[in-house]
Coordinates of C-alpha atoms and ligand atoms in Angstrom, one line a residue:
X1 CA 123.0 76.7 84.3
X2 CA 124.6 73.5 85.2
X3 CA 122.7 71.7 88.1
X4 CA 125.5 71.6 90.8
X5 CA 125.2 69.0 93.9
X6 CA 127.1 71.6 96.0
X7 CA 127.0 75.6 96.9
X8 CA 130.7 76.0 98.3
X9 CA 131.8 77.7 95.2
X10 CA 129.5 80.1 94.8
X11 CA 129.3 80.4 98.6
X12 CA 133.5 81.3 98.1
X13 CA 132.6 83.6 94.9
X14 CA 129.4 85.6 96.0
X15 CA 129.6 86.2 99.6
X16 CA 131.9 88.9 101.3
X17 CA 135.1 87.8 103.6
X18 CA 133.6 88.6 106.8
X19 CA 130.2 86.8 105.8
X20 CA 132.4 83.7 104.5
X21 CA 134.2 84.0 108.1
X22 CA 130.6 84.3 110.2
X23 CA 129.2 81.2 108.4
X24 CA 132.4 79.4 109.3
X25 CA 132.3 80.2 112.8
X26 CA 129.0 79.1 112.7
X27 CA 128.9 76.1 111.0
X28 CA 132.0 75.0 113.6
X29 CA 129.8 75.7 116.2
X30 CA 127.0 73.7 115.0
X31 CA 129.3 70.6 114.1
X32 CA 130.3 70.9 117.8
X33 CA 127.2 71.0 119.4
X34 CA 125.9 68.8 117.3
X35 CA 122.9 71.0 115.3
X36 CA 122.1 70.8 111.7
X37 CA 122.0 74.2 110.0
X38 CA 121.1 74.7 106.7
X39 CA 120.9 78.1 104.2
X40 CA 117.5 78.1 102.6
X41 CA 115.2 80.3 100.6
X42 CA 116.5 83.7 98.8
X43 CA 119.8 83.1 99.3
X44 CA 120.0 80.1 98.2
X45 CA 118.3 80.8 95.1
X46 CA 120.5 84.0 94.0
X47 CA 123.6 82.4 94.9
X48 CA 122.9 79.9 92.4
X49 CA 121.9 82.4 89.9
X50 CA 125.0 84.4 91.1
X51 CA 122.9 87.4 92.0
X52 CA 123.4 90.5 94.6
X53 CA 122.5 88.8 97.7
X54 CA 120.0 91.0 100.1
X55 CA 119.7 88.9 103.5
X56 CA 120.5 85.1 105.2
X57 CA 118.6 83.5 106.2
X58 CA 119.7 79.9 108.4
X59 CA 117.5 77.2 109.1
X60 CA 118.2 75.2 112.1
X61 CA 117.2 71.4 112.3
X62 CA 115.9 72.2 115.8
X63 CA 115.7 75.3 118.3
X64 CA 116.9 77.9 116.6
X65 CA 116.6 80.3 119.7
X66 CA 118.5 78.1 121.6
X67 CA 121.5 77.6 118.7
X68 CA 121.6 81.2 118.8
X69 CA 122.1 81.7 122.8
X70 CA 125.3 79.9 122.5
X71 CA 126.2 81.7 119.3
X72 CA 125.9 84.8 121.9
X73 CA 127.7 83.0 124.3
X74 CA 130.9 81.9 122.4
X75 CA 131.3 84.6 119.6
X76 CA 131.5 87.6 119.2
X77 CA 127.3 88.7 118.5
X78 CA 124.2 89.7 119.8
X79 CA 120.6 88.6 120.2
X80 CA 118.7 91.6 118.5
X81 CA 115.6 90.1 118.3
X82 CA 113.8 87.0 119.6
X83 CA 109.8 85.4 118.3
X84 CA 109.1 83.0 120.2
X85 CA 105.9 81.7 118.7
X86 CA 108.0 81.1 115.3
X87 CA 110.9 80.2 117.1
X88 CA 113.4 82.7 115.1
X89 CA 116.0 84.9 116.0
X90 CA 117.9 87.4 114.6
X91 CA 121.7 87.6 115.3
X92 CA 123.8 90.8 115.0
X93 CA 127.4 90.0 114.2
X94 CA 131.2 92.1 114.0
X95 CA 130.8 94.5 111.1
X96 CA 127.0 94.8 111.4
X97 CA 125.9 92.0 109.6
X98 CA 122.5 90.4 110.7
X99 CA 121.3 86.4 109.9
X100 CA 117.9 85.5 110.6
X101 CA 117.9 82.3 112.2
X102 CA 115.1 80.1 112.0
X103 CA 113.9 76.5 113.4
X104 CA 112.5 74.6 110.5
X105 CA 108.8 74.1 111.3
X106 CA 105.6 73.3 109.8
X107 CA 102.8 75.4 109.3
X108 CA 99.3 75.0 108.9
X109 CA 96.5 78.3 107.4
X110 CA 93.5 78.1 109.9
X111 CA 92.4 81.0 108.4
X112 CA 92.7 81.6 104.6
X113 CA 94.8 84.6 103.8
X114 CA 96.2 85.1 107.4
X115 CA 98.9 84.1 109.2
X116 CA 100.1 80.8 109.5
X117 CA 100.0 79.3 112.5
X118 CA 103.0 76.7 113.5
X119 CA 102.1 73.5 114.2
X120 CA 105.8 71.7 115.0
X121 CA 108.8 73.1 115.3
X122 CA 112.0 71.2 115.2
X123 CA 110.9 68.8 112.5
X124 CA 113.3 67.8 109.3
X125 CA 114.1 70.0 106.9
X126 CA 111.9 67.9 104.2
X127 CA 109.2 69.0 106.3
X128 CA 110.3 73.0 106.6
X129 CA 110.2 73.2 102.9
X130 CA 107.1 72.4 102.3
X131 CA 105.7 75.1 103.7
X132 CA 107.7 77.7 101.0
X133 CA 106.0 79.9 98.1
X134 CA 107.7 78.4 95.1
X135 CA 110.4 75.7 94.8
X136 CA 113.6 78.4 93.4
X137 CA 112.9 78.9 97.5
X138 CA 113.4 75.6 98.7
X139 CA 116.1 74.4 98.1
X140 CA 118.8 74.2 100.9
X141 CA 122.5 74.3 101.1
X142 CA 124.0 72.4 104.3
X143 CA 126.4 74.7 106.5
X144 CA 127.6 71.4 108.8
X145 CA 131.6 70.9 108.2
X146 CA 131.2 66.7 107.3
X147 CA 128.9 68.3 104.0
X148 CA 129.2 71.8 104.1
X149 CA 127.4 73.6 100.7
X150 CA 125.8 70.0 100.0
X151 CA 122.8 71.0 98.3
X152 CA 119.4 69.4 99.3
X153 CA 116.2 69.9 96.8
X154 CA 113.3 68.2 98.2
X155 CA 111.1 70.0 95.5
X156 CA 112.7 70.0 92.0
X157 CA 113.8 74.0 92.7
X158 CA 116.8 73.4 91.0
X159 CA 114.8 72.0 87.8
X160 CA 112.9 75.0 87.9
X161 CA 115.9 77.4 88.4
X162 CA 117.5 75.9 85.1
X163 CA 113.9 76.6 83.6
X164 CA 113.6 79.6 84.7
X165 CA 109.9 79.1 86.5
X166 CA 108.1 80.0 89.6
X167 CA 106.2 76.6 90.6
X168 CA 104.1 76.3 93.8
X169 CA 104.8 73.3 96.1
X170 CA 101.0 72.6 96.6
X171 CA 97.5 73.4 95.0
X172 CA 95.6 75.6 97.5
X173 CA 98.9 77.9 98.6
X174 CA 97.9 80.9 97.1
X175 CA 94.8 80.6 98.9
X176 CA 96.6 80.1 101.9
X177 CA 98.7 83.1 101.1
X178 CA 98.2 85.1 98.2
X179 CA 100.4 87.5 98.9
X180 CA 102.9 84.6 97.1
X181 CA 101.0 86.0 94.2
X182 CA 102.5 89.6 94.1
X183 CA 105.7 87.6 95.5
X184 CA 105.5 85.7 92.4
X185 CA 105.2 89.1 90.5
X186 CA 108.0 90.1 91.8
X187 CA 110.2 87.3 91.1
X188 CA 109.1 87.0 87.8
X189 CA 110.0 90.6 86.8
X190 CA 113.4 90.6 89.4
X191 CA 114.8 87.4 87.8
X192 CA 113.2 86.5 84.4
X193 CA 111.0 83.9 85.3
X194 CA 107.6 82.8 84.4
X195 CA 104.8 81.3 86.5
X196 CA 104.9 77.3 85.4
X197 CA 101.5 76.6 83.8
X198 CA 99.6 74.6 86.7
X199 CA 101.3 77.3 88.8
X200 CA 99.6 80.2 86.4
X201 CA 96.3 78.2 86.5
X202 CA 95.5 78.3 90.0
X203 CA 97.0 81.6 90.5
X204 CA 94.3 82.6 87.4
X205 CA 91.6 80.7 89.6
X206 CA 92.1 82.5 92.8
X207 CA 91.7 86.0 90.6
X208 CA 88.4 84.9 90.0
X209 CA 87.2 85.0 93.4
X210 CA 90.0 86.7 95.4
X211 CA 89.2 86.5 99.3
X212 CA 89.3 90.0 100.7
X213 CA 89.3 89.0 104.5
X214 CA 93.1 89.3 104.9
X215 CA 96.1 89.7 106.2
X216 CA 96.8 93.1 104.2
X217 CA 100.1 93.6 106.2
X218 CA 101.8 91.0 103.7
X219 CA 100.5 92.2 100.5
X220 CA 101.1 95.2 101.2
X221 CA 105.1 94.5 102.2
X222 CA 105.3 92.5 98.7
X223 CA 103.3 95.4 96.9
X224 CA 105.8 97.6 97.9
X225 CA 108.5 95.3 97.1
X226 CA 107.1 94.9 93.6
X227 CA 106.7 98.2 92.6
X228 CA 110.2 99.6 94.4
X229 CA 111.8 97.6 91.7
X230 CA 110.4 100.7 89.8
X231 CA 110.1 98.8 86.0
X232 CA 107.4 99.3 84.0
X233 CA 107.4 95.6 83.6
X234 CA 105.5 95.4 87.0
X235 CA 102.5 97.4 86.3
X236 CA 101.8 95.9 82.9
X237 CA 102.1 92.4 84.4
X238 CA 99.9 92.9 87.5
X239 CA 96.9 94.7 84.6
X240 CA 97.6 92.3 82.2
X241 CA 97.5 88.8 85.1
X242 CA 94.8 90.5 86.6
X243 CA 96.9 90.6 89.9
X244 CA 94.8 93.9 90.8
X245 CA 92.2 91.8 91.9
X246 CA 93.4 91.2 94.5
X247 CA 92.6 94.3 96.5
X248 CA 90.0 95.8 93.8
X249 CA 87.3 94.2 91.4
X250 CA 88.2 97.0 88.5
X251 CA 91.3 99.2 87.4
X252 CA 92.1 101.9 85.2
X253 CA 93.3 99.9 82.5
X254 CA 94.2 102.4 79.5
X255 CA 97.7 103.6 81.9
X256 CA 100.8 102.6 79.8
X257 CA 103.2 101.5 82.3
X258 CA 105.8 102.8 80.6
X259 CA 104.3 106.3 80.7
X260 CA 104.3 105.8 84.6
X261 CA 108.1 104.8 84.4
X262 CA 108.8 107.8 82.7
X263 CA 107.3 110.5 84.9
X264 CA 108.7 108.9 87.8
X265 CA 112.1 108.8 86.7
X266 CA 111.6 112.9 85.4
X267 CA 110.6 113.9 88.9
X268 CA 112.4 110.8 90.9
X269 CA 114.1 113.1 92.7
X270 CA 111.5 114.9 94.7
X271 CA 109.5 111.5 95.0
X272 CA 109.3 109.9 98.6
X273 CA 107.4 107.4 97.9
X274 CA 107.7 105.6 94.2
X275 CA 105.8 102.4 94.6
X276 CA 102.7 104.2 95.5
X277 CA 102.8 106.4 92.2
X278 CA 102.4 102.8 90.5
X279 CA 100.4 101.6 93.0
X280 CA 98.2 104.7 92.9
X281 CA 97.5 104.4 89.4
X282 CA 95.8 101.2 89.7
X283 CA 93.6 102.6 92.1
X284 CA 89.7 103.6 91.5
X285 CA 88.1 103.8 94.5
X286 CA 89.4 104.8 98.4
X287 CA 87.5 101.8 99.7
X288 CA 90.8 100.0 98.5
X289 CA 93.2 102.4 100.5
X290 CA 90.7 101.8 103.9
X291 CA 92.0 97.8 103.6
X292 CA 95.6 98.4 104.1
X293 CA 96.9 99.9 106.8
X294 CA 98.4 102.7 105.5
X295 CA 101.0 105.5 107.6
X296 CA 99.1 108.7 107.6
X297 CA 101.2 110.6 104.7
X298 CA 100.6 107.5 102.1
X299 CA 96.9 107.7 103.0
X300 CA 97.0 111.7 102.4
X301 CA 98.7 111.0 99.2
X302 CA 96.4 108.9 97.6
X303 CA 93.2 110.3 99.4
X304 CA 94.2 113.2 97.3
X305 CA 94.8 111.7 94.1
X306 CA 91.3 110.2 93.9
X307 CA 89.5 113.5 94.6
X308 CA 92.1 115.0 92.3
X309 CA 90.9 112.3 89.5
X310 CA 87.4 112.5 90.9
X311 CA 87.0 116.5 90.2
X312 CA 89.2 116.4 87.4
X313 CA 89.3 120.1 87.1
X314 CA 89.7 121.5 83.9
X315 CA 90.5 125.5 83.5
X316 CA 92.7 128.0 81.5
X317 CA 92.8 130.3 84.8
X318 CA 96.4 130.2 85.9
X319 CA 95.5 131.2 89.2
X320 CA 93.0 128.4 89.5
X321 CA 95.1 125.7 88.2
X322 CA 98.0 127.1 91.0
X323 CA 95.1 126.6 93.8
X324 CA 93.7 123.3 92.6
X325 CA 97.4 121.7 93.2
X326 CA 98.6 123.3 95.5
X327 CA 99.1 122.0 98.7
X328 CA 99.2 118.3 97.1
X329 CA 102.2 116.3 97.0
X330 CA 104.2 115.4 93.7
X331 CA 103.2 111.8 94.1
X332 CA 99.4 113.0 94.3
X333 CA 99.8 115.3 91.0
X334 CA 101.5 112.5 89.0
X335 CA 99.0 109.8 89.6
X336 CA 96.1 112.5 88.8
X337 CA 98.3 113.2 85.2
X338 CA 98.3 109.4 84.7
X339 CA 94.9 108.8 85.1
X340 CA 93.2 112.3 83.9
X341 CA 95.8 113.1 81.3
X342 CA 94.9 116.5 82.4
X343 CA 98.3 118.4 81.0
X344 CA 97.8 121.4 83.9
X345 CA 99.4 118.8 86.2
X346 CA 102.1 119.2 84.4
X347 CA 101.9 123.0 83.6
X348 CA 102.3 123.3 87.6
X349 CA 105.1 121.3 87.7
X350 CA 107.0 122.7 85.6
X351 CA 105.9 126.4 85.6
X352 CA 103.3 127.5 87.9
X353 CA 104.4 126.2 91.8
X354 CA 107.7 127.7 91.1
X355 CA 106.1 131.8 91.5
X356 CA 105.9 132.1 95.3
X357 CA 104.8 135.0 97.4
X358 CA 108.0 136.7 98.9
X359 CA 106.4 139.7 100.9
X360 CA 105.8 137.8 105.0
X361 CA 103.1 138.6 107.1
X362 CA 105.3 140.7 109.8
X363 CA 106.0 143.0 106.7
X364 CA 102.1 142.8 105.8
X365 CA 101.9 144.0 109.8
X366 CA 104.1 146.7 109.7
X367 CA 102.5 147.9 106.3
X368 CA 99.3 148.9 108.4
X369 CA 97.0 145.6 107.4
X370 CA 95.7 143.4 109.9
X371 CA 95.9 139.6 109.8
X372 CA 93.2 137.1 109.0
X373 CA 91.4 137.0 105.6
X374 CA 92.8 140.5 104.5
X375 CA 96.2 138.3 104.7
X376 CA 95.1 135.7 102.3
X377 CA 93.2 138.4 99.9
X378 CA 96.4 140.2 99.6
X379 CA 98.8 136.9 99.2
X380 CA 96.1 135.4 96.1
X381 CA 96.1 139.0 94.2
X382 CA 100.1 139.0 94.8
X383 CA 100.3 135.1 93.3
X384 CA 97.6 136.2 90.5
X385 CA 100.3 139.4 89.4
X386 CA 103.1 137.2 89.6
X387 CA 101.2 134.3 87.8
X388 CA 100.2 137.0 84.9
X389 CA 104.2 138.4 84.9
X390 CA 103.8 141.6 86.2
X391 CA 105.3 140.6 89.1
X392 CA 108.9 140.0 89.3
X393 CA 110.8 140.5 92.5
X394 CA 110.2 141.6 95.8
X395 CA 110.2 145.1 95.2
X396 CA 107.4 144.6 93.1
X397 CA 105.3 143.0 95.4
X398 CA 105.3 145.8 98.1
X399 CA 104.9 148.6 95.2
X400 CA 101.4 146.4 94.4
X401 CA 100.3 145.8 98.4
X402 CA 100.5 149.5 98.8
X403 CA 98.7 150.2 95.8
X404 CA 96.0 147.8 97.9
X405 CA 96.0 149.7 100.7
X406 CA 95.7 152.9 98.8
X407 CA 92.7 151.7 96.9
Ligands
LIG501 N1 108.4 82.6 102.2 C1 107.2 81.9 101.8 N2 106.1 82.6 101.7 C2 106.0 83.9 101.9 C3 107.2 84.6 102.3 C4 108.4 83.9 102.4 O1 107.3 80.7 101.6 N3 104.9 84.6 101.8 C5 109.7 81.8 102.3 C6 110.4 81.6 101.0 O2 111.0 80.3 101.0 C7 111.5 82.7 101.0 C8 111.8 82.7 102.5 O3 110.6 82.4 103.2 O4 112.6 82.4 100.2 C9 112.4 84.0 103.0 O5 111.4 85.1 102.8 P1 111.9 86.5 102.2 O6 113.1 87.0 102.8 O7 110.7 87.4 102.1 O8 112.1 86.0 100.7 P2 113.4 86.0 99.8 O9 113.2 84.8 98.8 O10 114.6 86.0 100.5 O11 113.1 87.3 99.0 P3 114.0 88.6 98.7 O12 115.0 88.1 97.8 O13 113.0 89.6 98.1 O14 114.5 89.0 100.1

């Protein structure tokens, strides 16, 4: 990659027409009102590297809520969404496309591992980019019409970019942040890059004594990130760096990540939620799931895996291997097969859970049974005939329930 001073051609090349047309109308805007607006971060980074770009993000040498009012008031967008603390706002514009405008700002961790709390807004960009993760995400591109794509790198991000490294802009900032860890994961594996040495040293050092009073919100956003990219690459790097450690002291260290890739990518199709299959085989103990916040169906799912793994239940007995999964989602079964390597996972997969009772309970009812546990004796001794193949159809069924009630 050749270093360039200037973005407009790959701003022209990468960026759709109506994009291209936004950013003009905004950079006029700025030129007459006089702000200073910059692109910064992701963007910049993959347009240089000529890659899919997946949001904008402006930076405005000032108030960026207040460059965005008259944004509202002169073309044709919306406010969606205003913080006032960070001074940010997102912009909604023709054809549904949203920028997140931002005032460059300093930043300062009170509290190790939490938020960041601003401490000026307004100041120079030099200042903004300071407070970044890595330097491929500081570098800036100006939007004002007197330079427009000018290219400012306060950091030696474009160095890096040619080097293909992730470098951190100062010593302690995974310790401010170490979700920029799992970001750095992410990175790595998304682009080809490799943590710079100094940059692999202290990430190597926080590993050793990870601090687990966090904000687990962020990890948790860059987890899923990481693992959505769904490549085995990500699991073997997070074992092999150690980058487990941050949530949990020990992991199950003989899963081959590409043994993970492939049993997603066999049952993708019924899987909700991926990450979590990679995630979940990391996983040895649910006082790890109680630090994240997790939505009530990812907490069910890997609840269950553990005391899946934890019972490991080993049997011949169709019936009993039918009971032991059922009821459990497909992300739950394929982390248990991971870890356990217990191949009834697998028979229920692909054989047992597709035998289902047919007969209902109205027609159970109107056979002369009564409902409650009869119910459930008479469904199980169905499932166990169908499991053994002399059950095949409907029919069937009701021939055998009357043979029940006869008996
Ligand atoms: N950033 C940071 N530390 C974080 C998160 C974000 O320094 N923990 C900075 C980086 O400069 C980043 C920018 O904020 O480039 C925007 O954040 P985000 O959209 O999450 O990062 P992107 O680099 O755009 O990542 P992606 O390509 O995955 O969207």
């Amino acid at each position: 990659m050749i270093q360039p001073k200037n973005l407009k051609a790959q701003i022209e090349k990468c960026l759709s027409p109506e994009t291209k047309n936004i950013i003009n109308d905004c950079a006029k805007i700025a030129q007459e009102k006089d702000f200073r607006i910059y692109l910064v971060g992701g963007i910049v980074r993959d347009l240089l590297l000529e890659r899919k770009i997946y949001d904008i993000d402006v930076t405005v040498q000032g108030d960026a809520i207040e460059f965005c009012k008259i944004l509202q008031a002169e073309l044709d967008c919306k406010i969606i969404q205003i913080q006032n603390d960070l001074r940010t706002a997102k912009v909604k514009f023709s054809n549904s496309i949203e920028i997140d405008f931002a005032s460059t700002r300093k930043e300062e961790y009170p509290e190790k591992g939490h938020l960041p709390i601003v401490t000026e807004t307004g100041c120079s960009l030099s200042s903004d980019v300071y407070r970044r993760d890595f330097t491929v995400n500081a570098i800036s591109s100006s939007l004002n019409q007197n330079n427009f794509g000018e290219i400012e790198d306060f950091t030696g991000g474009l160095e890096d970019l040619k080097k293909k490294k992730l470098r951190i802009l100062y010593e302690k900032s995974f310790i401010d942040d170490p979700s920029r860890i799992i970001r750095g994961l992410k990175f790595s594996v998304r682009l080809g890059f490799e943590l710079e040495e100094k940059t692999k040293q202290q990430q190597d050092e926080y590993l050793k004594n990870p601090n687990r009073n966090l904000s687990w919100f962020r990890i948790k956003s860059e987890l899923q990130q990481a693992f959505s990219l769904n490549v085995s690459e990500v699991l073997d790097k997070c074992v092999e760096q150690k980058i487990y450690k941050i949530f949990s002291d020990a992991t199950n260290k003989n899963i081959k990540a590409k043994d993970v890739f492939n049993i997603i990518n066999k049952y993708k199709s019924e899987i909700t939620y991926i990450w979590l299959v990679y995630f979940g085989v990391l996983l040895t103990d649910k006082e790890t799931i109680e630090l994240f916040n997790f939505e009530k169906n990812e907490k069910r799912l890997l609840v269950d895996a553990l005391e899946m793994i934890h019972e490991n239940f080993y049997t011949k007995d169709l019936f009993e291997i039918y009971k032991f999964f059922e009821n459990k989602c497909i992300e739950s079964i394929l982390i248990f097969y991971l870890v356990t390597k217990n191949e009834n996972a697998i028979l229920f997969l692909n054989e047992l859970r597709k035998h289902k009772v047919l007969t209902t309970g109205d027609e159970l009812i109107n056979m002369g049974f009564l409902p409650g546990l009869q119910f459930k004796q008479i469904f199980d001794s169905v499932l166990q005939e169908r499991l053994k193949g002399n059950i095949q159809n409907k029919q069937e069924e009701l021939n055998f329930i009357k043979t029940l009630k006869n008996s």
